Amino acid sequence: MKKILVTGALGQIGSELVPELRRRFGAEAVIASDIRRRAAAGNGDDGPFEFLDCTRIRQVQDVVRRHGITTIYHMAALLSAVAEEKPQAAWDLNMGGLYRVLEVARQHDCALFSPSSIGAFGPTTPPDHTPQVTIQRPTTIYGVTKVAAELLCDYYALHLGVDTRGLRLPGLISHGAPPGGGTTDYAVDIFHQAIRHRRYTCFLGPGSCLDMMYMPDAIRAMIELMAADPGRLKHRNAFNVTAMQLTPERLAGEIRKHIPDFVIDYDIDPVRQAIADSWPNSMDDSAAREEWDWAPRYDLAAMAKDMFDNLSTRLNPSD
Ligand code: SER
């Protein structure tokens, strides 16, 4: 029987990945885990939950052994902006956590999903139609950990027999748990502020173009990649995937279709602007399309409509 462990289950991705995995495979087949207690975030209470610090190998071994885990979705990580504030902590968690989870996956013959990112690219990467295989010289500690993670996962697949798979995820837009300190967070926050205050002050400049994706597409991509026929996978780790290319200005234009008097202004954060400037404008995801039939379902209009449908009922405009 398939038994799945999700680390970082209370984060932006994990909190939507767990319910979808439970819907597909049954609540008892999916063990949510996080270094936070679930009561604090109020998620994951419809099935098993474990307190887990991924940097402690004994804890990871114990959870994997007790539950007979066969697949791990390793989502525990620091995002780009927070990582720049705490580079040592970012290395410890992003690399130390992955290394220990990989070791346990090797020892217990688990498949492993590891998320990479547009952050694995840097200023010398071709910014438009960024190829699957290209220059990767990131200038952030987050990017350094993502490139190292891609290579470490390749190594474990090639030499140590672990079925590792991964995606280079773009900025993710969702209405559930908030993102935890990334450069692309503006694309979530803008919806909250638009509904509450009809205005938003953006920390990136109007023309900063980045790949983005709506969370349901990202969750489906992860699950479909893990189910893909391994015989078709030439790249295996860190497939480029994207759904739309957004600038703050373009997103604001879409929001105005729902809130006509919405106003955006700009107060640029030089740290996050520099990070955004070093990332691609648009990734080429043809390898994912060819090797496991990846195709996004949400474009900008469909994503924005769904965000408003979900958030408008939850947020009080007079807050
Ligand atoms: N959304 C992430 C960040 O901004 C990128 O992977 O850090």
PDB file of C-alpha atoms in Angstrom, residues 125-313:
ATOM      1  CA  THR A 125      20.810  32.438 -17.361  1.00  0.00           C
ATOM      2  CA  PRO A 126      18.987  33.255 -20.636  1.00  0.00           C
ATOM      3  CA  PRO A 127      15.929  35.107 -19.238  1.00  0.00           C
ATOM      4  CA  ASP A 128      13.439  34.386 -22.018  1.00  0.00           C
ATOM      5  CA  HIS A 129      12.268  30.854 -22.842  1.00  0.00           C
ATOM      6  CA  THR A 130      14.830  29.678 -20.313  1.00  0.00           C
ATOM      7  CA  PRO A 131      15.826  26.198 -21.481  1.00  0.00           C
ATOM      8  CA  GLN A 132      15.534  23.050 -19.370  1.00  0.00           C
ATOM      9  CA  VAL A 133      19.312  22.636 -19.429  1.00  0.00           C
ATOM     10  CA  THR A 134      21.149  25.953 -19.245  1.00  0.00           C
ATOM     11  CA  ILE A 135      23.464  28.138 -17.183  1.00  0.00           C
ATOM     12  CA  GLN A 136      22.620  28.022 -13.454  1.00  0.00           C
ATOM     13  CA  ARG A 137      24.715  30.502 -11.471  1.00  0.00           C
ATOM     14  CA  PRO A 138      22.209  31.921  -8.926  1.00  0.00           C
ATOM     15  CA  THR A 139      23.281  34.830  -6.729  1.00  0.00           C
ATOM     16  CA  THR A 140      20.992  34.080  -3.758  1.00  0.00           C
ATOM     17  CA  ILE A 141      21.603  31.530  -1.000  1.00  0.00           C
ATOM     18  CA  TYR A 142      18.139  30.155  -1.807  1.00  0.00           C
ATOM     19  CA  GLY A 143      19.254  29.574  -5.400  1.00  0.00           C
ATOM     20  CA  VAL A 144      22.522  28.025  -4.283  1.00  0.00           C
ATOM     21  CA  THR A 145      20.580  25.510  -2.168  1.00  0.00           C
ATOM     22  CA  LYS A 146      18.175  24.804  -5.026  1.00  0.00           C
ATOM     23  CA  VAL A 147      20.931  24.066  -7.559  1.00  0.00           C
ATOM     24  CA  ALA A 148      22.776  21.922  -5.020  1.00  0.00           C
ATOM     25  CA  ALA A 149      19.495  20.130  -4.239  1.00  0.00           C
ATOM     26  CA  GLU A 150      18.865  19.398  -7.921  1.00  0.00           C
ATOM     27  CA  LEU A 151      22.362  17.929  -8.255  1.00  0.00           C
ATOM     28  CA  LEU A 152      22.149  15.962  -5.006  1.00  0.00           C
ATOM     29  CA  CYS A 153      18.822  14.448  -6.095  1.00  0.00           C
ATOM     30  CA  ASP A 154      20.385  13.545  -9.468  1.00  0.00           C
ATOM     31  CA  TYR A 155      23.263  11.892  -7.621  1.00  0.00           C
ATOM     32  CA  TYR A 156      20.958   9.835  -5.400  1.00  0.00           C
ATOM     33  CA  ALA A 157      18.998   8.705  -8.471  1.00  0.00           C
ATOM     34  CA  LEU A 158      22.061   7.895 -10.579  1.00  0.00           C
ATOM     35  CA  HIS A 159      24.335   6.268  -8.024  1.00  0.00           C
ATOM     36  CA  LEU A 160      22.207   5.302  -5.034  1.00  0.00           C
ATOM     37  CA  GLY A 161      19.036   4.067  -6.704  1.00  0.00           C
ATOM     38  CA  VAL A 162      16.548   6.530  -5.157  1.00  0.00           C
ATOM     39  CA  ASP A 163      13.551   7.461  -7.322  1.00  0.00           C
ATOM     40  CA  THR A 164      13.960  11.231  -6.971  1.00  0.00           C
ATOM     41  CA  ARG A 165      11.826  13.598  -9.048  1.00  0.00           C
ATOM     42  CA  GLY A 166      11.433  17.369  -9.002  1.00  0.00           C
ATOM     43  CA  LEU A 167      10.004  20.531 -10.549  1.00  0.00           C
ATOM     44  CA  ARG A 168      11.376  24.034 -10.950  1.00  0.00           C
ATOM     45  CA  LEU A 169       8.281  25.728  -9.603  1.00  0.00           C
ATOM     46  CA  PRO A 170       7.497  29.339 -10.506  1.00  0.00           C
ATOM     47  CA  GLY A 171       5.885  31.773  -8.081  1.00  0.00           C
ATOM     48  CA  LEU A 172       2.760  30.117  -6.655  1.00  0.00           C
ATOM     49  CA  ILE A 173      -0.523  31.962  -6.196  1.00  0.00           C
ATOM     50  CA  SER A 174      -3.017  30.548  -3.722  1.00  0.00           C
ATOM     51  CA  HIS A 175      -5.798  31.555  -1.342  1.00  0.00           C
ATOM     52  CA  GLY A 176      -4.959  29.104   1.474  1.00  0.00           C
ATOM     53  CA  ALA A 177      -1.955  29.341   3.777  1.00  0.00           C
ATOM     54  CA  PRO A 178       0.169  32.434   3.059  1.00  0.00           C
ATOM     55  CA  PRO A 179       3.590  32.123   1.404  1.00  0.00           C
ATOM     56  CA  GLY A 180       6.475  32.254   3.840  1.00  0.00           C
ATOM     57  CA  GLY A 181       8.753  35.058   2.719  1.00  0.00           C
ATOM     58  CA  GLY A 182       9.372  34.662  -0.993  1.00  0.00           C
ATOM     59  CA  THR A 183      10.076  37.193  -3.733  1.00  0.00           C
ATOM     60  CA  THR A 184       6.886  36.220  -5.560  1.00  0.00           C
ATOM     61  CA  ASP A 185       4.657  36.756  -2.488  1.00  0.00           C
ATOM     62  CA  TYR A 186       3.344  40.038  -3.900  1.00  0.00           C
ATOM     63  CA  ALA A 187       1.184  38.062  -6.332  1.00  0.00           C
ATOM     64  CA  VAL A 188      -0.748  36.602  -3.378  1.00  0.00           C
ATOM     65  CA  ASP A 189      -0.777  39.663  -1.140  1.00  0.00           C
ATOM     66  CA  ILE A 190      -2.115  41.895  -3.911  1.00  0.00           C
ATOM     67  CA  PHE A 191      -5.427  39.968  -3.892  1.00  0.00           C
ATOM     68  CA  HIS A 192      -5.842  40.306  -0.116  1.00  0.00           C
ATOM     69  CA  GLN A 193      -5.104  44.040  -0.169  1.00  0.00           C
ATOM     70  CA  ALA A 194      -7.300  44.600  -3.233  1.00  0.00           C
ATOM     71  CA  ILE A 195     -10.311  43.036  -1.503  1.00  0.00           C
ATOM     72  CA  ARG A 196      -9.670  44.733   1.843  1.00  0.00           C
ATOM     73  CA  HIS A 197      -8.400  48.175   0.816  1.00  0.00           C
ATOM     74  CA  ARG A 198      -8.718  48.492  -3.005  1.00  0.00           C
ATOM     75  CA  ARG A 199      -5.067  49.394  -3.168  1.00  0.00           C
ATOM     76  CA  TYR A 200      -1.696  47.719  -2.950  1.00  0.00           C
ATOM     77  CA  THR A 201       1.864  48.979  -2.539  1.00  0.00           C
ATOM     78  CA  CYS A 202       4.111  46.594  -4.418  1.00  0.00           C
ATOM     79  CA  PHE A 203       7.699  45.833  -3.396  1.00  0.00           C
ATOM     80  CA  LEU A 204       8.657  44.947  -7.003  1.00  0.00           C
ATOM     81  CA  GLY A 205       8.642  47.433  -9.867  1.00  0.00           C
ATOM     82  CA  PRO A 206       5.742  47.515 -12.384  1.00  0.00           C
ATOM     83  CA  GLY A 207       7.579  45.673 -15.163  1.00  0.00           C
ATOM     84  CA  SER A 208       9.246  42.854 -13.172  1.00  0.00           C
ATOM     85  CA  CYS A 209       8.313  39.766 -15.153  1.00  0.00           C
ATOM     86  CA  LEU A 210       8.283  36.346 -13.444  1.00  0.00           C
ATOM     87  CA  ASP A 211       6.779  32.947 -14.150  1.00  0.00           C
ATOM     88  CA  MET A 212       3.745  32.164 -12.003  1.00  0.00           C
ATOM     89  CA  MET A 213       1.266  29.344 -11.497  1.00  0.00           C
ATOM     90  CA  TYR A 214      -2.015  28.829  -9.673  1.00  0.00           C
ATOM     91  CA  MET A 215      -1.703  26.363  -6.805  1.00  0.00           C
ATOM     92  CA  PRO A 216      -4.127  23.701  -8.122  1.00  0.00           C
ATOM     93  CA  ASP A 217      -1.936  23.353 -11.222  1.00  0.00           C
ATOM     94  CA  ALA A 218       1.207  23.085  -9.091  1.00  0.00           C
ATOM     95  CA  ILE A 219      -0.304  20.401  -6.855  1.00  0.00           C
ATOM     96  CA  ARG A 220      -1.471  18.437  -9.884  1.00  0.00           C
ATOM     97  CA  ALA A 221       1.985  18.785 -11.487  1.00  0.00           C
ATOM     98  CA  MET A 222       3.692  17.306  -8.419  1.00  0.00           C
ATOM     99  CA  ILE A 223       1.303  14.373  -8.178  1.00  0.00           C
ATOM    100  CA  GLU A 224       1.396  13.701 -11.940  1.00  0.00           C
ATOM    101  CA  LEU A 225       5.196  13.785 -12.012  1.00  0.00           C
ATOM    102  CA  MET A 226       5.386  11.244  -9.183  1.00  0.00           C
ATOM    103  CA  ALA A 227       2.943   8.998 -11.085  1.00  0.00           C
ATOM    104  CA  ALA A 228       4.729   9.392 -14.439  1.00  0.00           C
ATOM    105  CA  ASP A 229       6.162   6.400 -16.282  1.00  0.00           C
ATOM    106  CA  PRO A 230       9.866   6.419 -15.282  1.00  0.00           C
ATOM    107  CA  GLY A 231      10.770   5.022 -18.709  1.00  0.00           C
ATOM    108  CA  ARG A 232       9.705   8.346 -20.291  1.00  0.00           C
ATOM    109  CA  LEU A 233      11.627  10.604 -17.881  1.00  0.00           C
ATOM    110  CA  LYS A 234      14.894  11.789 -19.365  1.00  0.00           C
ATOM    111  CA  HIS A 235      15.372  14.672 -16.933  1.00  0.00           C
ATOM    112  CA  ARG A 236      13.742  13.295 -13.781  1.00  0.00           C
ATOM    113  CA  ASN A 237      14.867  16.138 -11.492  1.00  0.00           C
ATOM    114  CA  ALA A 238      13.878  19.720 -11.740  1.00  0.00           C
ATOM    115  CA  PHE A 239      11.596  20.020 -14.755  1.00  0.00           C
ATOM    116  CA  ASN A 240      10.808  23.603 -15.755  1.00  0.00           C
ATOM    117  CA  VAL A 241       7.045  24.164 -15.353  1.00  0.00           C
ATOM    118  CA  THR A 242       5.105  27.376 -15.845  1.00  0.00           C
ATOM    119  CA  ALA A 243       1.583  28.604 -16.474  1.00  0.00           C
ATOM    120  CA  MET A 244       1.757  32.392 -16.964  1.00  0.00           C
ATOM    121  CA  GLN A 245       4.226  35.261 -17.026  1.00  0.00           C
ATOM    122  CA  LEU A 246       3.167  38.124 -14.775  1.00  0.00           C
ATOM    123  CA  THR A 247       4.346  41.611 -13.962  1.00  0.00           C
ATOM    124  CA  PRO A 248       2.772  43.602 -11.102  1.00  0.00           C
ATOM    125  CA  GLU A 249       1.307  45.947 -13.732  1.00  0.00           C
ATOM    126  CA  ARG A 250      -0.288  43.098 -15.687  1.00  0.00           C
ATOM    127  CA  LEU A 251      -1.718  41.500 -12.549  1.00  0.00           C
ATOM    128  CA  ALA A 252      -3.094  44.864 -11.414  1.00  0.00           C
ATOM    129  CA  GLY A 253      -4.827  45.203 -14.802  1.00  0.00           C
ATOM    130  CA  GLU A 254      -6.544  41.839 -14.287  1.00  0.00           C
ATOM    131  CA  ILE A 255      -7.577  42.788 -10.749  1.00  0.00           C
ATOM    132  CA  ARG A 256      -9.166  45.986 -12.102  1.00  0.00           C
ATOM    133  CA  LYS A 257     -11.553  43.798 -14.132  1.00  0.00           C
ATOM    134  CA  HIS A 258     -12.976  42.702 -10.750  1.00  0.00           C
ATOM    135  CA  ILE A 259     -12.352  45.883  -8.709  1.00  0.00           C
ATOM    136  CA  PRO A 260     -12.394  48.811 -11.193  1.00  0.00           C
ATOM    137  CA  ASP A 261     -11.098  51.415  -8.714  1.00  0.00           C
ATOM    138  CA  PHE A 262      -8.158  49.270  -7.585  1.00  0.00           C
ATOM    139  CA  VAL A 263      -4.941  51.307  -7.307  1.00  0.00           C
ATOM    140  CA  ILE A 264      -1.385  49.970  -7.316  1.00  0.00           C
ATOM    141  CA  ASP A 265       1.671  51.976  -6.338  1.00  0.00           C
ATOM    142  CA  TYR A 266       5.262  50.994  -5.793  1.00  0.00           C
ATOM    143  CA  ASP A 267       7.742  51.087  -2.920  1.00  0.00           C
ATOM    144  CA  ILE A 268      10.559  48.950  -4.249  1.00  0.00           C
ATOM    145  CA  ASP A 269      12.470  46.695  -1.874  1.00  0.00           C
ATOM    146  CA  PRO A 270      15.994  46.609  -3.343  1.00  0.00           C
ATOM    147  CA  VAL A 271      16.740  43.119  -1.975  1.00  0.00           C
ATOM    148  CA  ARG A 272      13.686  41.446  -3.464  1.00  0.00           C
ATOM    149  CA  GLN A 273      13.920  43.527  -6.650  1.00  0.00           C
ATOM    150  CA  ALA A 274      17.504  42.308  -7.169  1.00  0.00           C
ATOM    151  CA  ILE A 275      16.370  38.725  -6.617  1.00  0.00           C
ATOM    152  CA  ALA A 276      13.502  39.097  -9.106  1.00  0.00           C
ATOM    153  CA  ASP A 277      15.819  40.716 -11.656  1.00  0.00           C
ATOM    154  CA  SER A 278      18.144  37.711 -11.461  1.00  0.00           C
ATOM    155  CA  TRP A 279      15.342  35.204 -12.245  1.00  0.00           C
ATOM    156  CA  PRO A 280      13.924  34.305 -15.683  1.00  0.00           C
ATOM    157  CA  ASN A 281      11.048  36.142 -17.351  1.00  0.00           C
ATOM    158  CA  SER A 282       9.669  32.944 -18.859  1.00  0.00           C
ATOM    159  CA  MET A 283      10.732  29.312 -18.648  1.00  0.00           C
ATOM    160  CA  ASP A 284      10.536  26.825 -21.495  1.00  0.00           C
ATOM    161  CA  ASP A 285       8.630  23.848 -20.062  1.00  0.00           C
ATOM    162  CA  SER A 286       8.612  21.699 -23.191  1.00  0.00           C
ATOM    163  CA  ALA A 287      10.584  18.859 -21.526  1.00  0.00           C
ATOM    164  CA  ALA A 288       7.802  18.467 -18.932  1.00  0.00           C
ATOM    165  CA  ARG A 289       5.171  18.588 -21.682  1.00  0.00           C
ATOM    166  CA  GLU A 290       6.982  15.921 -23.724  1.00  0.00           C
ATOM    167  CA  GLU A 291       8.076  13.565 -20.943  1.00  0.00           C
ATOM    168  CA  TRP A 292       4.993  13.435 -18.693  1.00  0.00           C
ATOM    169  CA  ASP A 293       2.310  15.413 -20.575  1.00  0.00           C
ATOM    170  CA  TRP A 294       2.395  18.504 -18.345  1.00  0.00           C
ATOM    171  CA  ALA A 295      -0.144  21.195 -19.256  1.00  0.00           C
ATOM    172  CA  PRO A 296      -1.448  24.012 -17.005  1.00  0.00           C
ATOM    173  CA  ARG A 297      -5.219  24.547 -16.719  1.00  0.00           C
ATOM    174  CA  TYR A 298      -5.318  28.044 -15.207  1.00  0.00           C
ATOM    175  CA  ASP A 299      -4.341  31.147 -17.147  1.00  0.00           C
ATOM    176  CA  LEU A 300      -4.311  34.647 -15.647  1.00  0.00           C
ATOM    177  CA  ALA A 301      -8.058  35.263 -16.069  1.00  0.00           C
ATOM    178  CA  ALA A 302      -9.116  31.857 -14.681  1.00  0.00           C
ATOM    179  CA  MET A 303      -6.704  32.151 -11.755  1.00  0.00           C
ATOM    180  CA  ALA A 304      -7.836  35.673 -10.812  1.00  0.00           C
ATOM    181  CA  LYS A 305     -11.524  34.729 -10.976  1.00  0.00           C
ATOM    182  CA  ASP A 306     -10.978  31.716  -8.723  1.00  0.00           C
ATOM    183  CA  MET A 307      -8.908  33.778  -6.262  1.00  0.00           C
ATOM    184  CA  PHE A 308     -11.695  36.386  -5.999  1.00  0.00           C
ATOM    185  CA  ASP A 309     -14.397  33.710  -5.701  1.00  0.00           C
ATOM    186  CA  ASN A 310     -12.570  32.121  -2.789  1.00  0.00           C
ATOM    187  CA  LEU A 311     -11.146  35.160  -1.011  1.00  0.00           C
ATOM    188  CA  SER A 312     -14.126  37.520  -1.301  1.00  0.00           C
ATOM    189  CA  THR A 313     -16.252  35.240   0.849  1.00  0.00           C
TER     190      THR A 313
END
